[in-house]
PDB file of C-alpha atoms and ligand atoms in Angstrom:
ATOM      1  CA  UNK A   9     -33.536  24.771  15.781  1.00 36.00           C
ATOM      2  CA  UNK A  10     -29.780  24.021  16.237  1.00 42.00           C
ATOM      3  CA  UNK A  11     -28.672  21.281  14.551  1.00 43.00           C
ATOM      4  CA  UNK A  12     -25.632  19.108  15.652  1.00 47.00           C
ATOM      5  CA  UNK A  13     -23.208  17.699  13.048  1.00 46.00           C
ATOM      6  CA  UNK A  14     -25.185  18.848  10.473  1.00 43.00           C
ATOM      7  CA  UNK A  15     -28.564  17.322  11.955  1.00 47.00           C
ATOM      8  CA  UNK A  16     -31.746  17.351   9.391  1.00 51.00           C
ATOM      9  CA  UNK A  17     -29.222  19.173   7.008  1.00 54.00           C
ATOM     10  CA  UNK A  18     -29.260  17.707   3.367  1.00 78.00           C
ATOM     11  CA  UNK A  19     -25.308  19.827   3.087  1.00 92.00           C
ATOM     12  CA  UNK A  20     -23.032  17.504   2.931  1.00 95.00           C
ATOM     13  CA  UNK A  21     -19.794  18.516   5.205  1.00 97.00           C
ATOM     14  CA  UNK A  22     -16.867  16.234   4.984  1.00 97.00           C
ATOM     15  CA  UNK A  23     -13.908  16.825   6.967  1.00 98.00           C
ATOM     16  CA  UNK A  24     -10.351  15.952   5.340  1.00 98.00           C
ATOM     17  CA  UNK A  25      -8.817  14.025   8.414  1.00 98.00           C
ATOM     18  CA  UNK A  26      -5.677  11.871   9.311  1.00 97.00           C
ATOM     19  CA  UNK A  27      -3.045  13.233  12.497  1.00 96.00           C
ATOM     20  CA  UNK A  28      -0.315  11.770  10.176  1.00 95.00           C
ATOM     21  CA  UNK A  29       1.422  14.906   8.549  1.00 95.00           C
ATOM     22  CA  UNK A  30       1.945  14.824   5.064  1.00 96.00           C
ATOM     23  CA  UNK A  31      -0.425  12.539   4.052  1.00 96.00           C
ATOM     24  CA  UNK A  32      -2.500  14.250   1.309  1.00 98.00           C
ATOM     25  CA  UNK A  33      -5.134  15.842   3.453  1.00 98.00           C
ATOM     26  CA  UNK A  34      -4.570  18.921   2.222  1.00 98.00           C
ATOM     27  CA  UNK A  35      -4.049  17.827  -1.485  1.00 98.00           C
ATOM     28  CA  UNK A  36      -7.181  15.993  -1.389  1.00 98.00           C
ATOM     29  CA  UNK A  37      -9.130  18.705   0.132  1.00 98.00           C
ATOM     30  CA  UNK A  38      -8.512  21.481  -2.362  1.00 98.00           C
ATOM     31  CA  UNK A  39      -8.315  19.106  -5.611  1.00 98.00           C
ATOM     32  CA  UNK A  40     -11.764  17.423  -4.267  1.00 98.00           C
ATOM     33  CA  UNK A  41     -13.690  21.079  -3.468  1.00 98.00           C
ATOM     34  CA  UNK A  42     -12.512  22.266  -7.064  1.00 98.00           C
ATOM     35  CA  UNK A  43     -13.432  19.321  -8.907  1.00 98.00           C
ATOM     36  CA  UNK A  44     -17.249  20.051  -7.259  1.00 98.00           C
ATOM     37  CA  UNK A  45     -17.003  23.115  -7.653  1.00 98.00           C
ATOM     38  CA  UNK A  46     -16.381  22.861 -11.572  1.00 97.00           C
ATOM     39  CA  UNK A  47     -19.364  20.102 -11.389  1.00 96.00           C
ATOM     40  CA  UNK A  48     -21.574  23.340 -10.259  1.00 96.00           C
ATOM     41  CA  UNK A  49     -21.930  22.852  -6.885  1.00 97.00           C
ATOM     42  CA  UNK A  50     -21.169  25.287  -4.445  1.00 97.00           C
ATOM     43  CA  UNK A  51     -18.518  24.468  -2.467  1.00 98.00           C
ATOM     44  CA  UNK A  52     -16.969  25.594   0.968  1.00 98.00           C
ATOM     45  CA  UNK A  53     -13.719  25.017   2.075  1.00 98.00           C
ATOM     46  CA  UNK A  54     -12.662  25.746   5.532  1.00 98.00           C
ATOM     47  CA  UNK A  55      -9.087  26.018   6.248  1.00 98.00           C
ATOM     48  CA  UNK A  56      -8.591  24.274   9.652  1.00 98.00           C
ATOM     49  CA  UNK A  57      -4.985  23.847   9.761  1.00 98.00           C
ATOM     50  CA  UNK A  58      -2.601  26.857  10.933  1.00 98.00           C
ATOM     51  CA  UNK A  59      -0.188  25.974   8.287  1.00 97.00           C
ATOM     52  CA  UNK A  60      -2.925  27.304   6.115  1.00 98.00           C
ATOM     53  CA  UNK A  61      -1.983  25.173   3.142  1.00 98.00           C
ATOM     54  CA  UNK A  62      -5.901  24.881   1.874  1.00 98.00           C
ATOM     55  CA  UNK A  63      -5.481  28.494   1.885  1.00 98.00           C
ATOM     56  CA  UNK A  64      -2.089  29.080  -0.222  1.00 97.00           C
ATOM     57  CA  UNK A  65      -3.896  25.980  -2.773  1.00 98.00           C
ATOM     58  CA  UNK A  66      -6.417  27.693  -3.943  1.00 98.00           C
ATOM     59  CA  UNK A  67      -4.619  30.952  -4.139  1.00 97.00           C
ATOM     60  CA  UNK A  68      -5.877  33.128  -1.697  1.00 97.00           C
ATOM     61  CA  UNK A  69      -3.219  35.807  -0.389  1.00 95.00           C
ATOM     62  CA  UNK A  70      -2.665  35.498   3.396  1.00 95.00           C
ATOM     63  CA  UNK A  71      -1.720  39.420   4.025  1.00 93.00           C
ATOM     64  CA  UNK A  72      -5.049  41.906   3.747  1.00 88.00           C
ATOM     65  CA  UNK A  73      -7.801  39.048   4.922  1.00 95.00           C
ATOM     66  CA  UNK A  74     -10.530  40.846   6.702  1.00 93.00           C
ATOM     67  CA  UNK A  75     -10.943  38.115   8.820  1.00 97.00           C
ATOM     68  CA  UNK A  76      -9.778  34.290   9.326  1.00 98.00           C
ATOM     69  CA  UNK A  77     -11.023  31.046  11.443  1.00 98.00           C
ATOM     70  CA  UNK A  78      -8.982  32.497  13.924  1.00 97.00           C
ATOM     71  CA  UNK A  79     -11.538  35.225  14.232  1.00 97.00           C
ATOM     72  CA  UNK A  80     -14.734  32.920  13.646  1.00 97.00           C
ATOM     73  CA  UNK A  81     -13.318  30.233  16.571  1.00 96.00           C
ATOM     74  CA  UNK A  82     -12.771  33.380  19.210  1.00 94.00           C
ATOM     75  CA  UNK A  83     -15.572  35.191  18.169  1.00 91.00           C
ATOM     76  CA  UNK A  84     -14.424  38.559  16.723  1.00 91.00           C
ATOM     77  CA  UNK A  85     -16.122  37.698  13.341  1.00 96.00           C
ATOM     78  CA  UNK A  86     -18.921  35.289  11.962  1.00 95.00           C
ATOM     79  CA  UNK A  87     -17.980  33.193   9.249  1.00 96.00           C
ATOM     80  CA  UNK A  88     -20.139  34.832   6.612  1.00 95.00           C
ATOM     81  CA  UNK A  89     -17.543  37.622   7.052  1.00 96.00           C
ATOM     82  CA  UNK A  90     -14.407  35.607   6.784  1.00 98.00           C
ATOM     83  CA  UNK A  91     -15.374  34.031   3.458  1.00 98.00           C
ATOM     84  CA  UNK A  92     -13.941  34.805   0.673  1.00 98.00           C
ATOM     85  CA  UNK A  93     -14.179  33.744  -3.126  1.00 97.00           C
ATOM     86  CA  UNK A  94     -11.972  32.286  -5.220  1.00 98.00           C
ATOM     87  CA  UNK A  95      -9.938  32.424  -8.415  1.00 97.00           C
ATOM     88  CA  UNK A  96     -12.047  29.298  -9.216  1.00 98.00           C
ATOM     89  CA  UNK A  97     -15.949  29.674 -10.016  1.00 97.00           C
ATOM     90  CA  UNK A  98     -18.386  28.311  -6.884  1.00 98.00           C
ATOM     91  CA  UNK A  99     -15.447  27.505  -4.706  1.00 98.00           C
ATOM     92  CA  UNK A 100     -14.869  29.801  -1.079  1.00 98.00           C
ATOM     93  CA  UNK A 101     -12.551  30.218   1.181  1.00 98.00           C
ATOM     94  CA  UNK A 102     -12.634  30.132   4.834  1.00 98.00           C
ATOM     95  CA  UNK A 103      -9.175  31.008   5.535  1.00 98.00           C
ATOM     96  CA  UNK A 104      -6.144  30.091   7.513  1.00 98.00           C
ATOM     97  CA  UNK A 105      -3.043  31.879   8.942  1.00 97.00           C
ATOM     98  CA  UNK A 106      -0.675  30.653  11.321  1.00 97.00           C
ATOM     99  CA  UNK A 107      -2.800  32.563  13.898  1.00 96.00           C
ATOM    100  CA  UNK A 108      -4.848  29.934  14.215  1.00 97.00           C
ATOM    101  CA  UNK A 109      -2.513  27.979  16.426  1.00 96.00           C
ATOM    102  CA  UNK A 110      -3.655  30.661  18.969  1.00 94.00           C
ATOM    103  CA  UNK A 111      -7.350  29.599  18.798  1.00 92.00           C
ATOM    104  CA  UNK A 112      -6.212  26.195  20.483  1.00 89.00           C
ATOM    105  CA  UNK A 113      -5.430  27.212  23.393  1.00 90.00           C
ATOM    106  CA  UNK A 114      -8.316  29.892  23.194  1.00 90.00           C
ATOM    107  CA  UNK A 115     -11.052  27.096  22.489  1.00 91.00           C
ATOM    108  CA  UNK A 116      -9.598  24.885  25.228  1.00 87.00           C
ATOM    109  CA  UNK A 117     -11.068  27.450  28.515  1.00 85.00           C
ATOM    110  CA  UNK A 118     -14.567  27.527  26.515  1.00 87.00           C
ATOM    111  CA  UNK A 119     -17.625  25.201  27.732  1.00 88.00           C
ATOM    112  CA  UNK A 120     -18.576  23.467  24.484  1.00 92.00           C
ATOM    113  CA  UNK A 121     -15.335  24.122  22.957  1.00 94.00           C
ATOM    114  CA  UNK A 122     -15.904  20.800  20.687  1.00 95.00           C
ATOM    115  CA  UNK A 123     -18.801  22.422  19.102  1.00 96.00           C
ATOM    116  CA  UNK A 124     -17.723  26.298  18.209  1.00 96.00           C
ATOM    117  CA  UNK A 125     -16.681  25.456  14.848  1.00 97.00           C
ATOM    118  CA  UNK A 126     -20.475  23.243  14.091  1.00 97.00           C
ATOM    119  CA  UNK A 127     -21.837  26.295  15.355  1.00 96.00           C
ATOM    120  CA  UNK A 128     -20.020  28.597  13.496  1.00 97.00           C
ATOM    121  CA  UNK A 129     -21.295  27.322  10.359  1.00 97.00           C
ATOM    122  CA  UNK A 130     -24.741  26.691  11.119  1.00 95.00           C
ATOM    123  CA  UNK A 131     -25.697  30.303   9.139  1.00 93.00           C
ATOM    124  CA  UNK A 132     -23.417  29.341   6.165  1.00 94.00           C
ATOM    125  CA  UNK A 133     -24.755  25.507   5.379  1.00 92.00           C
ATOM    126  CA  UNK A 134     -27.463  26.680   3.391  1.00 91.00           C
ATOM    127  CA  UNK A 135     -25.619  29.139   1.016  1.00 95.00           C
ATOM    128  CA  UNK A 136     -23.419  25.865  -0.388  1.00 97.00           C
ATOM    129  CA  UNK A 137     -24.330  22.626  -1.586  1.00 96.00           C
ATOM    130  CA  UNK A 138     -20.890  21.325  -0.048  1.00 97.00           C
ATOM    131  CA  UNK A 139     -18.385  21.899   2.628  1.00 98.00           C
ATOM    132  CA  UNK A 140     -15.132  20.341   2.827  1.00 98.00           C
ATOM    133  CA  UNK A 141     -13.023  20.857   5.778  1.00 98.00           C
ATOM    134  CA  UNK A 142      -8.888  21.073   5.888  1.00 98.00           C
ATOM    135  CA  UNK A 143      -7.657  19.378   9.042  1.00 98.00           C
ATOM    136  CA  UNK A 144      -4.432  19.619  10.818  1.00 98.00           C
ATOM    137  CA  UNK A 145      -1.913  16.660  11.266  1.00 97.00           C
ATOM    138  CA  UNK A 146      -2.761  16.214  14.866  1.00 95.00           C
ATOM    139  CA  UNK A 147      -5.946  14.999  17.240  1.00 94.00           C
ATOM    140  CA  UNK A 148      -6.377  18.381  19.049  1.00 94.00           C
ATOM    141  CA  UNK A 149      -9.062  20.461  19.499  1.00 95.00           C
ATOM    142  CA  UNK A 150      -8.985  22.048  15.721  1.00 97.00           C
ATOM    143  CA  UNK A 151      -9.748  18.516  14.082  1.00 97.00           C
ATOM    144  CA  UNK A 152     -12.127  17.289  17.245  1.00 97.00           C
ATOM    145  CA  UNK A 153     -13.910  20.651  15.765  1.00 97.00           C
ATOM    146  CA  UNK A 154     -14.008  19.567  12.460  1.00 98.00           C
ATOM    147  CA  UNK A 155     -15.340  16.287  13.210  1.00 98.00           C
ATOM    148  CA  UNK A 156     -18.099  17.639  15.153  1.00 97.00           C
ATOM    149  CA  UNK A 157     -19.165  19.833  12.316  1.00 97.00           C
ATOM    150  CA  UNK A 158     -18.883  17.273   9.795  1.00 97.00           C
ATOM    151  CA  UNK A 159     -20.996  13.924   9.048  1.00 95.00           C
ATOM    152  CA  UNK A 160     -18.462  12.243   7.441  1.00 96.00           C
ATOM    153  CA  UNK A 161     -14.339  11.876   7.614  1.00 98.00           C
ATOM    154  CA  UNK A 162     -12.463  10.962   4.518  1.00 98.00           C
ATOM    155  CA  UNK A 163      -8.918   9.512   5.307  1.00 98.00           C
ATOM    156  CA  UNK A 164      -6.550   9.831   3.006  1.00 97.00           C
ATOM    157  CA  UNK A 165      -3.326   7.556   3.977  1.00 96.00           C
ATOM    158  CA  UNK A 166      -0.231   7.588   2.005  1.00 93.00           C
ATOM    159  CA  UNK A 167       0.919   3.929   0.447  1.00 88.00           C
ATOM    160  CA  UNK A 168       3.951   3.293   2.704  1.00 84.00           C
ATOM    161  CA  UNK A 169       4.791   1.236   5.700  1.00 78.00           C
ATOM    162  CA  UNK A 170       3.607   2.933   8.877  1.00 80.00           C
ATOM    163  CA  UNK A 171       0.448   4.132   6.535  1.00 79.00           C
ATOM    164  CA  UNK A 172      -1.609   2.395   9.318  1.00 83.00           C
ATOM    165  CA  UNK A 173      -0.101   3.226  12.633  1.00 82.00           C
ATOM    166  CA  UNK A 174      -2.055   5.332  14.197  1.00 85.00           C
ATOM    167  CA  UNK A 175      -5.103   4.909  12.373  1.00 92.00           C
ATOM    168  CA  UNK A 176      -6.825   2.977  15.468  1.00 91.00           C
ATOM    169  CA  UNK A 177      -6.324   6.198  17.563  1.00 92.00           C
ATOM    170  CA  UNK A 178      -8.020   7.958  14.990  1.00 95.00           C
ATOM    171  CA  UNK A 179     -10.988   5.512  14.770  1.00 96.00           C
ATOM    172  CA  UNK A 180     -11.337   5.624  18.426  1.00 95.00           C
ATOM    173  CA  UNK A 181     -11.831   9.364  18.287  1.00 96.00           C
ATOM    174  CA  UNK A 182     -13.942   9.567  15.354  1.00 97.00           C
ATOM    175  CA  UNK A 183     -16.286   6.758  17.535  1.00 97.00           C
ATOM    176  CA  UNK A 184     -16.012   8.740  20.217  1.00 96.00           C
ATOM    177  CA  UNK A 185     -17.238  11.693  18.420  1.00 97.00           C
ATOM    178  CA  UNK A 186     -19.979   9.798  17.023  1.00 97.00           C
ATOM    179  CA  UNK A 187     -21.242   9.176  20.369  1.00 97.00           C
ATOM    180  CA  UNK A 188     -20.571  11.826  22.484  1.00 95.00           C
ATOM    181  CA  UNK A 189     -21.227  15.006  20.177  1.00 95.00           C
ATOM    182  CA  UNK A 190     -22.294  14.138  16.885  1.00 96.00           C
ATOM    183  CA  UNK A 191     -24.304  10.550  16.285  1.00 96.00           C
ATOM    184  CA  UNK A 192     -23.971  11.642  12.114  1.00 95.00           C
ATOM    185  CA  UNK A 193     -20.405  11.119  12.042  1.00 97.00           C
ATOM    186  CA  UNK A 194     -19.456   8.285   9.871  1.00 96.00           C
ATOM    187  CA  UNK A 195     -16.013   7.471   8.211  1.00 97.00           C
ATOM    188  CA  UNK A 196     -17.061   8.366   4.406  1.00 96.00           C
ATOM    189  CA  UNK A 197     -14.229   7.196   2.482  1.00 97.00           C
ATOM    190  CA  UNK A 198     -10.583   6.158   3.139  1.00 97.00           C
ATOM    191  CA  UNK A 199      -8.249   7.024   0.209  1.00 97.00           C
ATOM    192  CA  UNK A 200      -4.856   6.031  -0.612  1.00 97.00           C
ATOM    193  CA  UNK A 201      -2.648   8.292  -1.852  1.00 97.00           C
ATOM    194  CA  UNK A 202       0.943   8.578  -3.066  1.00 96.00           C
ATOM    195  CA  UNK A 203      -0.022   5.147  -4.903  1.00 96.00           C
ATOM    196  CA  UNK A 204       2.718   3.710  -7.014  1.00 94.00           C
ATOM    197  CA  UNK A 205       1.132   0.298  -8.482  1.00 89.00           C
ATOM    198  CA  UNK A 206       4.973  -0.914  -9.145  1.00 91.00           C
ATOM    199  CA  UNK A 207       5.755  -1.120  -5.527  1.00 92.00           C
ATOM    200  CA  UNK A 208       4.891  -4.477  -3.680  1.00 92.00           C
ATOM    201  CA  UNK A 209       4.746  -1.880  -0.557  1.00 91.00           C
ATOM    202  CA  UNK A 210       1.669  -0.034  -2.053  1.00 92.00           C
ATOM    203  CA  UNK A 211       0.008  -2.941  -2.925  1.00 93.00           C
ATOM    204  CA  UNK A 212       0.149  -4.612   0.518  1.00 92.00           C
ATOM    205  CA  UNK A 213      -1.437  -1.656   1.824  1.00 92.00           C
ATOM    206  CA  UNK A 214      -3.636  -1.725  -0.958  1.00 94.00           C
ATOM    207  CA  UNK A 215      -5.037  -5.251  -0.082  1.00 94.00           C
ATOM    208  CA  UNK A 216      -4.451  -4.467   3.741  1.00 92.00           C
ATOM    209  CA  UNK A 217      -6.685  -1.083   3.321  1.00 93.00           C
ATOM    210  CA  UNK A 218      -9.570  -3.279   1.147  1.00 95.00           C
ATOM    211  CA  UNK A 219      -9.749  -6.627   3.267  1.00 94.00           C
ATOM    212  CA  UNK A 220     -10.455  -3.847   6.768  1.00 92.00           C
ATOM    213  CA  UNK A 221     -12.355  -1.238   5.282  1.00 94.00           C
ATOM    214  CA  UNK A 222     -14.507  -3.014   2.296  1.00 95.00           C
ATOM    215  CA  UNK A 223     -16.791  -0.651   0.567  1.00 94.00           C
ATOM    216  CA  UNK A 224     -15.506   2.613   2.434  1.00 96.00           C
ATOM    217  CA  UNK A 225     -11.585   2.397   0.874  1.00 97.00           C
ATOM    218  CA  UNK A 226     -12.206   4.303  -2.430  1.00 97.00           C
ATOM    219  CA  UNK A 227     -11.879   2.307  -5.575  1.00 96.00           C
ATOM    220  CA  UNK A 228      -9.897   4.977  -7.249  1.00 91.00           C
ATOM    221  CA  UNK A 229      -5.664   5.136  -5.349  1.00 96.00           C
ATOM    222  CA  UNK A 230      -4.560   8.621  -5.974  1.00 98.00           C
ATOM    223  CA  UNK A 231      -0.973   7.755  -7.409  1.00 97.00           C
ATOM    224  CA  UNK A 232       2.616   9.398  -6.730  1.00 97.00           C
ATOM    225  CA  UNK A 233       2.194  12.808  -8.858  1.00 97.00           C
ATOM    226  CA  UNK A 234       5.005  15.633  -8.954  1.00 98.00           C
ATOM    227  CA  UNK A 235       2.492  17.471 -10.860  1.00 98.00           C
ATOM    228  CA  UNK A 236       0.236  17.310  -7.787  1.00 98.00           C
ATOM    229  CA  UNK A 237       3.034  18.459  -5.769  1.00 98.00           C
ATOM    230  CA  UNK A 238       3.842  21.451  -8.194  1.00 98.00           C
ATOM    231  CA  UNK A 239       0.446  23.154  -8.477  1.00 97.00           C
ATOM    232  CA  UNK A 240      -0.052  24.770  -5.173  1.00 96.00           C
ATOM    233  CA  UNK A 241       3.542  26.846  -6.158  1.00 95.00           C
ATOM    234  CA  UNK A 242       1.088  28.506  -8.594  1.00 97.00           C
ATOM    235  CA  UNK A 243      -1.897  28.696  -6.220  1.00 96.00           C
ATOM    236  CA  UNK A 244      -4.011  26.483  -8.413  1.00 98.00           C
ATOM    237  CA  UNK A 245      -5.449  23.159  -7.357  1.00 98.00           C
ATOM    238  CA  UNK A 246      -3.767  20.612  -9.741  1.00 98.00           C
ATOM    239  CA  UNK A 247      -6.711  19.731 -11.382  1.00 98.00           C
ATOM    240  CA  UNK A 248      -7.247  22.936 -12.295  1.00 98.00           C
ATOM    241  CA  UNK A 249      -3.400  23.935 -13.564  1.00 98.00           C
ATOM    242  CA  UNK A 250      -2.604  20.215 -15.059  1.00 98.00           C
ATOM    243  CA  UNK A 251      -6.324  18.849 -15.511  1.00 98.00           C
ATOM    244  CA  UNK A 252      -5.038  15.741 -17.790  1.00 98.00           C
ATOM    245  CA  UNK A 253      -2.594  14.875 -15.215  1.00 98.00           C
ATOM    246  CA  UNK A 254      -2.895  11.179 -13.761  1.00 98.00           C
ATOM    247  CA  UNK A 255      -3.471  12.320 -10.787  1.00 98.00           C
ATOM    248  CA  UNK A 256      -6.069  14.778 -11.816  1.00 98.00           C
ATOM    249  CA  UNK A 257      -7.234  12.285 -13.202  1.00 98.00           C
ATOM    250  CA  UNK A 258      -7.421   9.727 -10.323  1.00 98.00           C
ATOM    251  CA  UNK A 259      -8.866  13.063  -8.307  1.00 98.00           C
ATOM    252  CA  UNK A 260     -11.915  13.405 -11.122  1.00 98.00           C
ATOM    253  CA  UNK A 261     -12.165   9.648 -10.852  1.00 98.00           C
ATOM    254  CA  UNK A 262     -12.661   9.931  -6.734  1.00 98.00           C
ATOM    255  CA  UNK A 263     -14.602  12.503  -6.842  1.00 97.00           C
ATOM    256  CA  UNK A 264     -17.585  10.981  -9.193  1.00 97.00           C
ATOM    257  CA  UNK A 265     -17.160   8.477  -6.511  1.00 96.00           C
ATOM    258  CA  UNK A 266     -17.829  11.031  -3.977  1.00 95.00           C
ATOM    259  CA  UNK A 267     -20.865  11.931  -5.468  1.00 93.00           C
ATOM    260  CA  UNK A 268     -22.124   8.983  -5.412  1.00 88.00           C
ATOM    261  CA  UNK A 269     -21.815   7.932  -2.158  1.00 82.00           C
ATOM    262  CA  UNK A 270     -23.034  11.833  -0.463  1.00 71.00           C
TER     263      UNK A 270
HETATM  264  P1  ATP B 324      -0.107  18.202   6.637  1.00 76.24           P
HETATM  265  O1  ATP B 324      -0.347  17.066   7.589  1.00 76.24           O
HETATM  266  O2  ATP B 324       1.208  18.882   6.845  1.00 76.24           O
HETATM  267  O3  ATP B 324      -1.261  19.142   6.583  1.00 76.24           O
HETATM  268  P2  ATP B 324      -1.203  16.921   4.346  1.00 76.24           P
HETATM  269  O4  ATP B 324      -1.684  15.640   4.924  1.00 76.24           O
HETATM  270  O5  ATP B 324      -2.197  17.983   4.150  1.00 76.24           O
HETATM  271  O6  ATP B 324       0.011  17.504   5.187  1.00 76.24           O
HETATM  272  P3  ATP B 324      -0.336  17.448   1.690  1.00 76.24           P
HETATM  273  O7  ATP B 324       0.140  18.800   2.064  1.00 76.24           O
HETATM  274  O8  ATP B 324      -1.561  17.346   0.862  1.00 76.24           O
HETATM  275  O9  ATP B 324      -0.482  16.550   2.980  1.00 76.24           O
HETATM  276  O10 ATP B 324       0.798  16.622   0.958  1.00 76.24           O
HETATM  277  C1  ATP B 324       2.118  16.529   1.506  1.00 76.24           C
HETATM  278  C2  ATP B 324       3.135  16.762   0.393  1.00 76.24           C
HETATM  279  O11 ATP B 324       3.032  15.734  -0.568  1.00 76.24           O
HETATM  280  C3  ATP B 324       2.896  18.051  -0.370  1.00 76.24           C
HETATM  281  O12 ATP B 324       4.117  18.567  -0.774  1.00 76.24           O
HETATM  282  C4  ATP B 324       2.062  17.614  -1.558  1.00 76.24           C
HETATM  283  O13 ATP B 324       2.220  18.480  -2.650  1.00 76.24           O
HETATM  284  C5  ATP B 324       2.645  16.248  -1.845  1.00 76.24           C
HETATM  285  N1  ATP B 324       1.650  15.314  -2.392  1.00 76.24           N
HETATM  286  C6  ATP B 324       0.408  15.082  -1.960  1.00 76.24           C
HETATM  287  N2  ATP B 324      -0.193  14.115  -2.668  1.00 76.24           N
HETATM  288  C7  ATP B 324       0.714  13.721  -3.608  1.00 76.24           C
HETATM  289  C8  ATP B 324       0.710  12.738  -4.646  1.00 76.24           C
HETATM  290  N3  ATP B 324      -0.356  11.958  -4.871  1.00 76.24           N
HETATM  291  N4  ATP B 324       1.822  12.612  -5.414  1.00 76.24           N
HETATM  292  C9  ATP B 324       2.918  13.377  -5.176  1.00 76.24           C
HETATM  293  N5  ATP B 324       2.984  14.303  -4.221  1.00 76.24           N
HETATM  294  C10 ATP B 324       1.904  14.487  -3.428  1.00 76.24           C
HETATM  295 MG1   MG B 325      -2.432  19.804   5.149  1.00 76.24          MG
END
């Protein structure tokens, strides 16, 4: 039977969203799928951003793929084909290149077009015991993808002042996801990131953050880290390259968190 949104399916598939650039989607993403993956799970991470970031994080050359999400989203290959393992034990790659930014306007002539990426991965969500999705910093049809594949959005949203603007238009869509393609969708976690617990700005997001979201913003702030910044230059997730890092730390922290709550 085909499921929607991961329908009946015990895999948990989280998409990494926020149309804010620069936030710490990406950061989050690969430091998050590593961590699980060095907890034994089998972990998936699909690039869905063209600036293939997830991609370059984890190490994963960009010349000589066989196939990318480019190719899954048009059809020329099935994802089983496009994955590909990583440096890092249990963790895979769906990758990105900037030809992705040509499945956009592909997807937008197809019926269903919402729903190719869900579909897509149907075959794969019982070869992992996690998938994590990479979004891009906008609402278009890549990230309306990954939230229709996913049951649950984690927002990260950087600790300064406009860290909130434009998270009602991403509620909105989320809702609207929930209840036109995929009832399972639920916001999973909000995180903070770039946390610096000296500023008076953090904390007013902080307690701004807490007092609307309760329960769903994480306990653990992911705090301003240039090592977290420096890692993907070597292709390694931080947590991998500087493991006793704060913010590896504060990542390891989050992540137990994560488990928790799946
Ligand atoms: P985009 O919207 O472009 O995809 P993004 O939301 O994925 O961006 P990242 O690429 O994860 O954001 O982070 C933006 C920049 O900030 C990167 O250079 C990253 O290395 C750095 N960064 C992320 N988190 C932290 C942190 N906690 N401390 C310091 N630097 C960070
Ligand atoms: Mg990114």
């Amino acid at each position: 039977m085909y499921r929607v949104g991961g329908y009946n399916s015990p895999v948990p598939v989280w998409a990494v969203v926020n149309q804010k650039g620069g936030v710490g989607k990406t950061t989050t993403a690969v430091n998050l799928a590593a961590l699980l993956a060095r907890k034994g799970k089998r972990v998936l991470l699909v690039d869905a951003d063209p600036q293939g970031n997830a991609t370059t994080g984890v190490g994963v050359g960009k010349t000589g793929l066989k196939a990318t999400l480019y190719e899954v989203l048009t059809d020329s290959a099935c994802a089983q084909d496009a994955v590909v393992p990583t440096a890092i034990e249990n963790l895979y790659l769906l990758p990105s290149t900037l030809d992705l930014a040509g499945a956009e306007p592909a997807l937008l002539g197809q019926v269903g077009r919402e729903s190719v990426l869900d579909e897509a991965l149907q075959p794969l969500r019982d070869d992992y015991d996690w998938i994590l999705i990479d979004a891009p910093p906008s609402l278009g049809v890549l990230t309306i993808n990954a939230l229709a594949a996913a049951d649950a959005a984690l927002i990260p949203l950087q600790c300064e002042f406009y860290a909130l603007e434009g998270l009602t238009q991403l509620l909105k869509t989320i809702e609207l996801i929930r209840r036109r393609i995929n009832p399972r969708l639920r916001v999973a976690k909000v995180l903070l990131t770039m946390f610096d617990s000296r500023s008076r700005l953090s904390q007013q997001v902080e307690t701004e953050v807490r007092n609307f979201f309760g329960e769903t913003a994480a306990k653990t702030p992911i705090p301003r880290n240039v090592r977290l910044s420096e890692a993907p230059g070597f292709g390694q997730p931080a947590v991998v390259r500087y493991p006793k890092c704060k913010g590896s730390l504060a990542y390891a922290e989050f992540m137990e968190e994560v488990l928790n709550s799946a």
